[in-house]
Tab-separated table of C-alpha atoms and ligand atoms in Angstrom:
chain	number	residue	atom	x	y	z
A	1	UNK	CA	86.349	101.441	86.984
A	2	UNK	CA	85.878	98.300	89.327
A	3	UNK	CA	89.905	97.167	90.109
A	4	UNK	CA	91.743	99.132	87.740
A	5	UNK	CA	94.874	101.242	89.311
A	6	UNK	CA	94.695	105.065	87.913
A	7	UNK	CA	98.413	104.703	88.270
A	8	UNK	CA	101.342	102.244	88.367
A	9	UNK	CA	104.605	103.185	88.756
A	10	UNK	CA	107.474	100.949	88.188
A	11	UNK	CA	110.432	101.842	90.240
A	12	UNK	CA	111.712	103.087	93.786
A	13	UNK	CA	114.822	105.369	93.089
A	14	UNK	CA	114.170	109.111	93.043
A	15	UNK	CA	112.478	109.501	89.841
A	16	UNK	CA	109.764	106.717	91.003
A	17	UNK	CA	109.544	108.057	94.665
A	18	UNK	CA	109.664	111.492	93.591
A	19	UNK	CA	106.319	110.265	91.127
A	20	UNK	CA	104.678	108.557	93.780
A	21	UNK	CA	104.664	111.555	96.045
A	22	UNK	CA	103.092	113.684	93.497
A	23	UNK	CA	100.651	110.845	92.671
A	24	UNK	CA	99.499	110.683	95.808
A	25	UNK	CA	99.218	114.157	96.805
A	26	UNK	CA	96.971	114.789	93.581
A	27	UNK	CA	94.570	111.951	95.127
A	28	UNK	CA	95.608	109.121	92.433
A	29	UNK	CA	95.852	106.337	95.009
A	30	UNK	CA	99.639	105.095	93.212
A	31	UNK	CA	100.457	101.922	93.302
A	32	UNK	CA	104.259	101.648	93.163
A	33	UNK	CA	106.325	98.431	92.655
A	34	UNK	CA	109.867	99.058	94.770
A	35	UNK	CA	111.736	96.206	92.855
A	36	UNK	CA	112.943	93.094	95.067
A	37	UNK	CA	115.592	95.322	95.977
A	38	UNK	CA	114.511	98.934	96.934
A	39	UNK	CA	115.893	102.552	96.134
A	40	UNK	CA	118.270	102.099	92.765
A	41	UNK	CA	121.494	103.612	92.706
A	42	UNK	CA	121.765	105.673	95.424
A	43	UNK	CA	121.824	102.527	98.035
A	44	UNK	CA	125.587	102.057	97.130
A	45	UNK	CA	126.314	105.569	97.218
A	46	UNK	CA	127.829	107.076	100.309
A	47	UNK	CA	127.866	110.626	101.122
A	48	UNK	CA	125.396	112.944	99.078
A	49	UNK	CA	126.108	116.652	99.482
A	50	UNK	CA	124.266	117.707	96.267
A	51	UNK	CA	120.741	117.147	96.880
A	52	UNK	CA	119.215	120.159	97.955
A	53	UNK	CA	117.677	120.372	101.242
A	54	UNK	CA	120.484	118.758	103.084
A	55	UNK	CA	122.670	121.196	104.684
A	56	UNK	CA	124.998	118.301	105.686
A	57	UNK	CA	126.022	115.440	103.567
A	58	UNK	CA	123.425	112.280	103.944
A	59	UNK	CA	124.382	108.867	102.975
A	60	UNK	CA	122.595	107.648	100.065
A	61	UNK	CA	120.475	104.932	101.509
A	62	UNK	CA	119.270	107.563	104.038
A	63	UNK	CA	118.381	110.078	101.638
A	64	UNK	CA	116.489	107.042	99.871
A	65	UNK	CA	114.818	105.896	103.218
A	66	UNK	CA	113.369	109.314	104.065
A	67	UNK	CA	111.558	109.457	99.861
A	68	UNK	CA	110.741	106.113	100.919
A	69	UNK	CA	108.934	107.571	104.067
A	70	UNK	CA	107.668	110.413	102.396
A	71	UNK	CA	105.914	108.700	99.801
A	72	UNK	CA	104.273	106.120	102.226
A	73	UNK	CA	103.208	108.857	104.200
A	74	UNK	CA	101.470	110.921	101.750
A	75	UNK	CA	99.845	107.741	100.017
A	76	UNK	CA	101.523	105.598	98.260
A	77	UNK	CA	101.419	101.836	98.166
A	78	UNK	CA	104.728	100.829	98.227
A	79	UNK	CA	105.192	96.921	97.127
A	80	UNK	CA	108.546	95.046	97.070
A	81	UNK	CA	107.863	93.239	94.493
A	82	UNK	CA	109.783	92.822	90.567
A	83	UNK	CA	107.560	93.609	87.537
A	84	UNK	CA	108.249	90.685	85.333
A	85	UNK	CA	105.372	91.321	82.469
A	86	UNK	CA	103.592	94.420	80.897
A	87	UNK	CA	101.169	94.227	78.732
A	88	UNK	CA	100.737	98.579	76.804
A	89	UNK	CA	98.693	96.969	73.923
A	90	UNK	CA	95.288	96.584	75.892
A	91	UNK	CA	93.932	98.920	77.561
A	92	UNK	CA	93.705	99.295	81.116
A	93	UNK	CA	97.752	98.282	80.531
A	94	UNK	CA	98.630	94.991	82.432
A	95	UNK	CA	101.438	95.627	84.569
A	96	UNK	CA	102.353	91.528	86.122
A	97	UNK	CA	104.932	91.134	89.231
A	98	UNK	CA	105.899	87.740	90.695
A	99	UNK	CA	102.962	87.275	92.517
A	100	UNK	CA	100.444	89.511	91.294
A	101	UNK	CA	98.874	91.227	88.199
A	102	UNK	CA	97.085	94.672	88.239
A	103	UNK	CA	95.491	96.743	85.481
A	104	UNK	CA	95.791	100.520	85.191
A	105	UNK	CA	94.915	103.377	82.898
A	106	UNK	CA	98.461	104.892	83.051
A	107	UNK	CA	101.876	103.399	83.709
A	108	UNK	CA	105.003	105.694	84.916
A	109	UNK	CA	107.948	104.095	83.745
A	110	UNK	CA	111.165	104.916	86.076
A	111	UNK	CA	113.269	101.720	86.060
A	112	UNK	CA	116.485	103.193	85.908
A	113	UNK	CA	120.098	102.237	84.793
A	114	UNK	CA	122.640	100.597	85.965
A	115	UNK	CA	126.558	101.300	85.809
A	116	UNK	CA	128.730	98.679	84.324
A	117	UNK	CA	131.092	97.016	87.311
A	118	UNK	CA	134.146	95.830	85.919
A	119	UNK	CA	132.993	92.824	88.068
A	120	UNK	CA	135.359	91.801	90.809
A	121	UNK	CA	134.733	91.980	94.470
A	122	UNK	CA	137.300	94.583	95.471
A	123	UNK	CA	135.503	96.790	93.074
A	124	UNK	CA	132.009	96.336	95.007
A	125	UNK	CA	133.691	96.815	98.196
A	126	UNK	CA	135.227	99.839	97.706
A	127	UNK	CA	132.304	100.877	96.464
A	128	UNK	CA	131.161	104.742	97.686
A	129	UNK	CA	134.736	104.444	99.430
A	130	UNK	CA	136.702	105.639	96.862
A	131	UNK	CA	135.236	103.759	93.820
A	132	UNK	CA	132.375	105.971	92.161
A	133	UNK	CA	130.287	105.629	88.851
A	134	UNK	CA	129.807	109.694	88.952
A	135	UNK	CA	132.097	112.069	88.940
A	136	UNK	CA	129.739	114.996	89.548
A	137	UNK	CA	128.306	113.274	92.387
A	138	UNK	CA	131.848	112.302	93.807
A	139	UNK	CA	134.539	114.368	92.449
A	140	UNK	CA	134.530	116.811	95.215
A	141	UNK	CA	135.145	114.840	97.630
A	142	UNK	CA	138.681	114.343	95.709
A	143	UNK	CA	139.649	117.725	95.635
A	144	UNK	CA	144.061	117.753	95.121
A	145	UNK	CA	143.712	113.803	95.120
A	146	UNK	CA	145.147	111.277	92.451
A	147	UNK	CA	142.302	109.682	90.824
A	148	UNK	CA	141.981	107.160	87.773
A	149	UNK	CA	138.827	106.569	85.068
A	150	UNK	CA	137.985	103.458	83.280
A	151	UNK	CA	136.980	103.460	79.835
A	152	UNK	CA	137.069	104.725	76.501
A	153	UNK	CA	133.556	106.528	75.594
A	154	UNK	CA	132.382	109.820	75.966
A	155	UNK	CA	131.317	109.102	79.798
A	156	UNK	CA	134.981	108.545	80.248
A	157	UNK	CA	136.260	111.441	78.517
A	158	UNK	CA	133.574	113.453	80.111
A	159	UNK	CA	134.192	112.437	83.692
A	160	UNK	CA	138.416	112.408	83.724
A	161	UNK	CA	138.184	116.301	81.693
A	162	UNK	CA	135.511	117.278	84.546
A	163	UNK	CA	137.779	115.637	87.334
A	164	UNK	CA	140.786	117.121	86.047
A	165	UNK	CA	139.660	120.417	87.579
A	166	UNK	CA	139.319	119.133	90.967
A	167	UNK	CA	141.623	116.691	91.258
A	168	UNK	CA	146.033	116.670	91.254
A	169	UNK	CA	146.363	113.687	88.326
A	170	UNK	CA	143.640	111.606	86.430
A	171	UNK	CA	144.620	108.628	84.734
A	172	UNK	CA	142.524	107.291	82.157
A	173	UNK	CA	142.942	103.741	81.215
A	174	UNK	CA	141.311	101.877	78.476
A	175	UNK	CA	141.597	98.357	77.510
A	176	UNK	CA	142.087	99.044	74.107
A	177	UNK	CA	144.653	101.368	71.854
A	178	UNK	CA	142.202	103.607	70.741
A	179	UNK	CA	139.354	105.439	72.169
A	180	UNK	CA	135.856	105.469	71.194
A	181	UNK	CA	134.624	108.659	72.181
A	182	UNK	CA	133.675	111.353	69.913
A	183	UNK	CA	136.368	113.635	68.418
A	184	UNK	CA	135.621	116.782	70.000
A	185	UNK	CA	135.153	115.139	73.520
A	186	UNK	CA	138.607	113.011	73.033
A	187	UNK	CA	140.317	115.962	71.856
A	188	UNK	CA	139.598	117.911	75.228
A	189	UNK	CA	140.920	114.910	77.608
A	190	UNK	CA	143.463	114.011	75.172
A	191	UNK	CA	144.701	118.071	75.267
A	192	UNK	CA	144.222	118.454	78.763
A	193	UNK	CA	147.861	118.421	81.063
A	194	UNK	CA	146.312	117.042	84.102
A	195	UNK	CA	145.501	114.033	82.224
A	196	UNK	CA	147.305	110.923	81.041
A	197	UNK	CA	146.716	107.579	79.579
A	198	UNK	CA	147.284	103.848	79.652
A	199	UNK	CA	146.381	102.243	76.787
A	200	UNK	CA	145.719	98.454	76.583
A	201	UNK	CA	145.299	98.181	79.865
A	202	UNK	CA	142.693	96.641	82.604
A	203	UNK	CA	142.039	96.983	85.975
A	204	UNK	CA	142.523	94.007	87.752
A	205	UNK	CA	141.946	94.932	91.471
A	206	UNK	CA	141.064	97.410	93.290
A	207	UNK	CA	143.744	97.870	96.736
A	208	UNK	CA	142.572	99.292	99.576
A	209	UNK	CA	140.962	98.053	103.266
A	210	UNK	CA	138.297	100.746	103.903
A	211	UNK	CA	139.349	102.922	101.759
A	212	UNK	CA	140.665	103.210	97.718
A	213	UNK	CA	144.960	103.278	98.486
A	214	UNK	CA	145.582	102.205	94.817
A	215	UNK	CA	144.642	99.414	91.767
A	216	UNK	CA	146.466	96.737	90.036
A	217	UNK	CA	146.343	97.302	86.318
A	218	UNK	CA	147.556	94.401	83.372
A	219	UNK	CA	148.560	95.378	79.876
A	220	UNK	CA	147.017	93.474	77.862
A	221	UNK	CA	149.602	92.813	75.368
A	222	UNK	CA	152.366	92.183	77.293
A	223	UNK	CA	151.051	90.637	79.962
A	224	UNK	CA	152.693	93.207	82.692
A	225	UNK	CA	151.465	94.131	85.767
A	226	UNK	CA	151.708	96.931	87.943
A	227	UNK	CA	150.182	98.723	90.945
A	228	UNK	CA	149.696	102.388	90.907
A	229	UNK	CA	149.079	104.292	94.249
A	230	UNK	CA	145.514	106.059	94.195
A	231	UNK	CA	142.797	108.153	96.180
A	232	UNK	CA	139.865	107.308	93.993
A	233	UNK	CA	138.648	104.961	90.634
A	234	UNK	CA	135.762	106.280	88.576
A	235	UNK	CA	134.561	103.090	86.519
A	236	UNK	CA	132.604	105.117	83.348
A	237	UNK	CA	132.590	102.067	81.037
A	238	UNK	CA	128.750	102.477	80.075
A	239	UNK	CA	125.469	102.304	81.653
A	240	UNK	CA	122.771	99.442	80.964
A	241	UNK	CA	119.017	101.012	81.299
A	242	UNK	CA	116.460	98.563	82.603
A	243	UNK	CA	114.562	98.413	79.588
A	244	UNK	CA	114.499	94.752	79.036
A	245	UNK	CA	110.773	94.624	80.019
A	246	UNK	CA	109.553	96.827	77.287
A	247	UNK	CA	111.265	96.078	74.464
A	248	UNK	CA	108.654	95.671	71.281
A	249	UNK	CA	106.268	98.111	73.306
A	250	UNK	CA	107.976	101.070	74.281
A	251	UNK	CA	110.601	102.437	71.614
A	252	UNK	CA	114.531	102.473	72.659
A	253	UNK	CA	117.242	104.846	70.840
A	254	UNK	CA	120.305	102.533	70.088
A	255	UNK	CA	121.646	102.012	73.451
A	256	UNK	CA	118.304	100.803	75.190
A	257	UNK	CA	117.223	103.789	76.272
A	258	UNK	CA	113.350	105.119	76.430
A	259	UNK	CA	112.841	107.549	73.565
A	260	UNK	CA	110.688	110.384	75.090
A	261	UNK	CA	108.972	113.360	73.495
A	262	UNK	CA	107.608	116.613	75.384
A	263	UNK	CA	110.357	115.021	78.043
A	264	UNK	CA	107.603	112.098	79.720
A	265	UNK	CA	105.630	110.848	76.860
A	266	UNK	CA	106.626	107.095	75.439
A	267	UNK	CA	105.000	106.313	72.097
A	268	UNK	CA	102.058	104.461	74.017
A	269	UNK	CA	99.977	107.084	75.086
A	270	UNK	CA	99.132	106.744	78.757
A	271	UNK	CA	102.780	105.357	79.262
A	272	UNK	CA	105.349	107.647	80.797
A	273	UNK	CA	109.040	107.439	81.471
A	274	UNK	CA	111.001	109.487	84.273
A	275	UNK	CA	114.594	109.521	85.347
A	276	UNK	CA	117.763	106.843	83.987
A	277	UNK	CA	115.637	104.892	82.104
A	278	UNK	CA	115.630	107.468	79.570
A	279	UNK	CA	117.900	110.125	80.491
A	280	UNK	CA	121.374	109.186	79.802
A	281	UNK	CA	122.714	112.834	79.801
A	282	UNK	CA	122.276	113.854	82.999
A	283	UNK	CA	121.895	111.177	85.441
A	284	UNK	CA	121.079	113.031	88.941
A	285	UNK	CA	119.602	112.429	92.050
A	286	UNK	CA	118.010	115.544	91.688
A	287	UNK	CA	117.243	115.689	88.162
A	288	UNK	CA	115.631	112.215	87.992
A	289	UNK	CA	113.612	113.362	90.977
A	290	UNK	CA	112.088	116.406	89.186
A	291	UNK	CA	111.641	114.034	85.873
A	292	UNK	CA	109.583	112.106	88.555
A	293	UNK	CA	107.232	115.088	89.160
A	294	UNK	CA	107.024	116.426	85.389
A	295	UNK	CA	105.613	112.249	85.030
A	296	UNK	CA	103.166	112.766	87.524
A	297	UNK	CA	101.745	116.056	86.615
A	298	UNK	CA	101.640	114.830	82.898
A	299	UNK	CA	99.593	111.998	84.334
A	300	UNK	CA	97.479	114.050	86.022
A	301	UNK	CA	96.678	115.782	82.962
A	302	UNK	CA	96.556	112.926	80.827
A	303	UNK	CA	93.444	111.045	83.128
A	304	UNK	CA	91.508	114.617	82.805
A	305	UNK	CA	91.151	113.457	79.144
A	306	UNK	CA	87.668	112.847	77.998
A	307	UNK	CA	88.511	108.534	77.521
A	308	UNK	CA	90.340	108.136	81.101
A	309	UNK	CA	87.656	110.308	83.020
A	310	UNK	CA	84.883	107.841	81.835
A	311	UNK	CA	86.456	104.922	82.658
A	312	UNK	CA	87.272	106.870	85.849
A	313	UNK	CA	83.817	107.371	86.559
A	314	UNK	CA	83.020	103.995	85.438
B	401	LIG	P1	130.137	103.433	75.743
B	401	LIG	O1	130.130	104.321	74.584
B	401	LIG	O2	129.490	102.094	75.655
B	401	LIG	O3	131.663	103.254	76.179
B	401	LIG	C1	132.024	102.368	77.176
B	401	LIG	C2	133.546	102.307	77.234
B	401	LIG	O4	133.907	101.446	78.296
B	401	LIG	C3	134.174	101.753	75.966
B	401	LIG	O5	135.356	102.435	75.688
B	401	LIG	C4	134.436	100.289	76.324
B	401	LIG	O6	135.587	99.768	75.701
B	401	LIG	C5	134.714	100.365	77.796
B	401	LIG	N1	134.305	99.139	78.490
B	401	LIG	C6	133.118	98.502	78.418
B	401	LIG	N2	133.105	97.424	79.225
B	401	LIG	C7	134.346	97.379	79.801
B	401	LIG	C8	134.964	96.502	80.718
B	401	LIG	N3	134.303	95.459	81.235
B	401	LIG	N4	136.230	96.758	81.102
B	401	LIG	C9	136.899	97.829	80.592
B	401	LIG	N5	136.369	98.689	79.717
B	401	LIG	C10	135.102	98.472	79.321
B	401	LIG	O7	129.454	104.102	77.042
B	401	LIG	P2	129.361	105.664	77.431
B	401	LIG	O8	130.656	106.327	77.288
B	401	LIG	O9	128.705	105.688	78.778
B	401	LIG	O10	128.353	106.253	76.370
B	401	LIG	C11	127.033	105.673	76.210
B	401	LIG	C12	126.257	106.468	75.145
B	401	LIG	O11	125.975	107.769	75.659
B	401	LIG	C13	127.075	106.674	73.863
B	401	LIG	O12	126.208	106.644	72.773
B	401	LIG	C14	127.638	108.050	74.043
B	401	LIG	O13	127.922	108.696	72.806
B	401	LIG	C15	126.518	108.761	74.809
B	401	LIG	N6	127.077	109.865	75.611
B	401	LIG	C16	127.167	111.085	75.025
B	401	LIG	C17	127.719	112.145	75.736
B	401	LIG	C18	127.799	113.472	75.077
B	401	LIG	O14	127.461	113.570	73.898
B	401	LIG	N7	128.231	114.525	75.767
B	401	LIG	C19	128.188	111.960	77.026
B	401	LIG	C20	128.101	110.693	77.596
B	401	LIG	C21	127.553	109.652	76.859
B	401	LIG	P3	135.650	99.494	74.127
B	401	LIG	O15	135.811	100.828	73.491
B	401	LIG	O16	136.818	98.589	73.991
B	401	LIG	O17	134.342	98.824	73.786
């Protein structure tokens, strides 16, 4: 069919890379907007020593660069651009950018998340220097170190119980008096000996010239300050998936995220999601990068269907 994409994908972290090298590799010419700003999360990471492959730890806008490669090499048509408009009810979908509007007969959907910052400039800084939004990713690089987590959820309980194996002390600190995780999950931190608490407390800085050396925390009720000397800050105070675009076409669970079935499949058929944008659970390099490649094959699959071929063929 005369100017219709077979595939858009919307995205450039590893979940969208990771779909555009399969994409192009099964022949399906993907187009594949970047974003204004290229490569998601992993450009304000530092070292990576998880993703398999490496022997030696990469820095995370390296490991970025060479999917980047990879996917323009085998195919892809990489455009820095924002998607600011989708349109799932026709059919060939209407994907819009800033400057440009194309029409294709299936969409992957791999927009990510972001972390929450606590949203001061020390925090940014220090950022892959000591301040990390994953402590799977990060946490062994603290082995024996004092370390501190912000918030009160289940990411927070999650991270400082899984730190507390690695690291000397974790202190969690919560701006409130109470937590909001579930039970079982606050029970665990709350039980654990290599973990303590401040209550009713915020970070207010994070101290350090190239590297985390400690944090200034306020209580919020009585107004006093301190500084306490520290190695690393995990900020776990939520996550905020890029969903905004979809909303009224694609169905979100409660917190914004993109409710999947047989892991790719959104509820418009022909539209599928990959990576942060609907996995909240695990939230990997690796693992978005092999949602990336179930979303392709499924695509694959779903343009041999008797509808998509003839337009195909069109
Ligand atoms: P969350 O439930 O939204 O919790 C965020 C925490 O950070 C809250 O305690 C919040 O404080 C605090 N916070 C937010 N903004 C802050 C700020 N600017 N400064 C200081 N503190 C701030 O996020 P989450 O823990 O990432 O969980 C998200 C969803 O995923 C939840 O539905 C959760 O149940 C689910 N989840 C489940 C599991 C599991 O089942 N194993 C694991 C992880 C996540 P307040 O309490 O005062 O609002």
């Amino acid at each position: 069919m005369e100017g219709v994409e077979k595939v858009v994908i919307i995205g450039s972290g590893p979940a969208g890379l990771t779909a555009g090298i399969y994409c192009a590799r099964a022949g399906l010419e993907p187009v594949l907007y970047m974003g204004s700003k290229f490569g998601g999360q992993l450009m304000v990471t530092s070292e990576v020593e998880n993703f398999p492959g490496y022997k030696d730890p990469v820095l995370g806008p390296d490991l970025m660069e060479q999917m980047r490669a990879q996917a323009e090499r085998v195919g892809a048509r990489l455009i820095q651009d924002d998607v600011t408009e989708v349109d799932f009810r026709s059919y060939p979908f209407v994907v819009k950018t800033t400057s440009e509007e194309r029409r294709a007969l299936s969409v992957i959907v791999a927009s990510g998340a972001n972390p929450r910052r606590l949203g001061f400039p020390s925090e940014m800084r220090l950022m892959g220097k000591g301040v990390s939004n994953c402590a799977v990713c990060d946490g062994f690089f603290f082995r024996g170190k004092k370390l501190a987590v912000v918030g009160g959820g289940d990411t927070a309980m999650e991270e400082a119980t899984y730190l507390s194996k690695l690291a000397s002390r974790v202190t969690v600190i919560h701006r409130r008096e109470s937590l909001r995780a579930s039970h079982s999950l606050q029970k665990e931190a709350l039980s654990d000996p290599k973990i303590d608490f401040l209550f009713d407390t915020v970070v207010t800085e994070v101290l350090g010239e190239r590297k985390v050396e400690g944090i200034r925390v306020k209580n919020v009720k009585t107004g006093e300050e301190k500084t306490l000397s520290l190695d690393g800050l995990f900020v776990a105070i939520g996550y905020d998936p890029n969903t905004q675009l979809f909303k009224g076409q694609l169905d979100l669970d409660n917190n914004g995220y993109l409710l999947v079935k047989n892991e790719t499949e959104t509820n418009v058929k022909g539209v599928f999601a990959a990576g942060d944008v609907r996995d909240f659970r695990y939230r990997q390099a690796v693992t978005a990068a092999a949602d990336g490649c179930k979303a392709a094959l499924d695509v694959e699959r779903f343009l041999k269907e008797p509808r998509q071929l003839s337009l195909l063929q069109a």
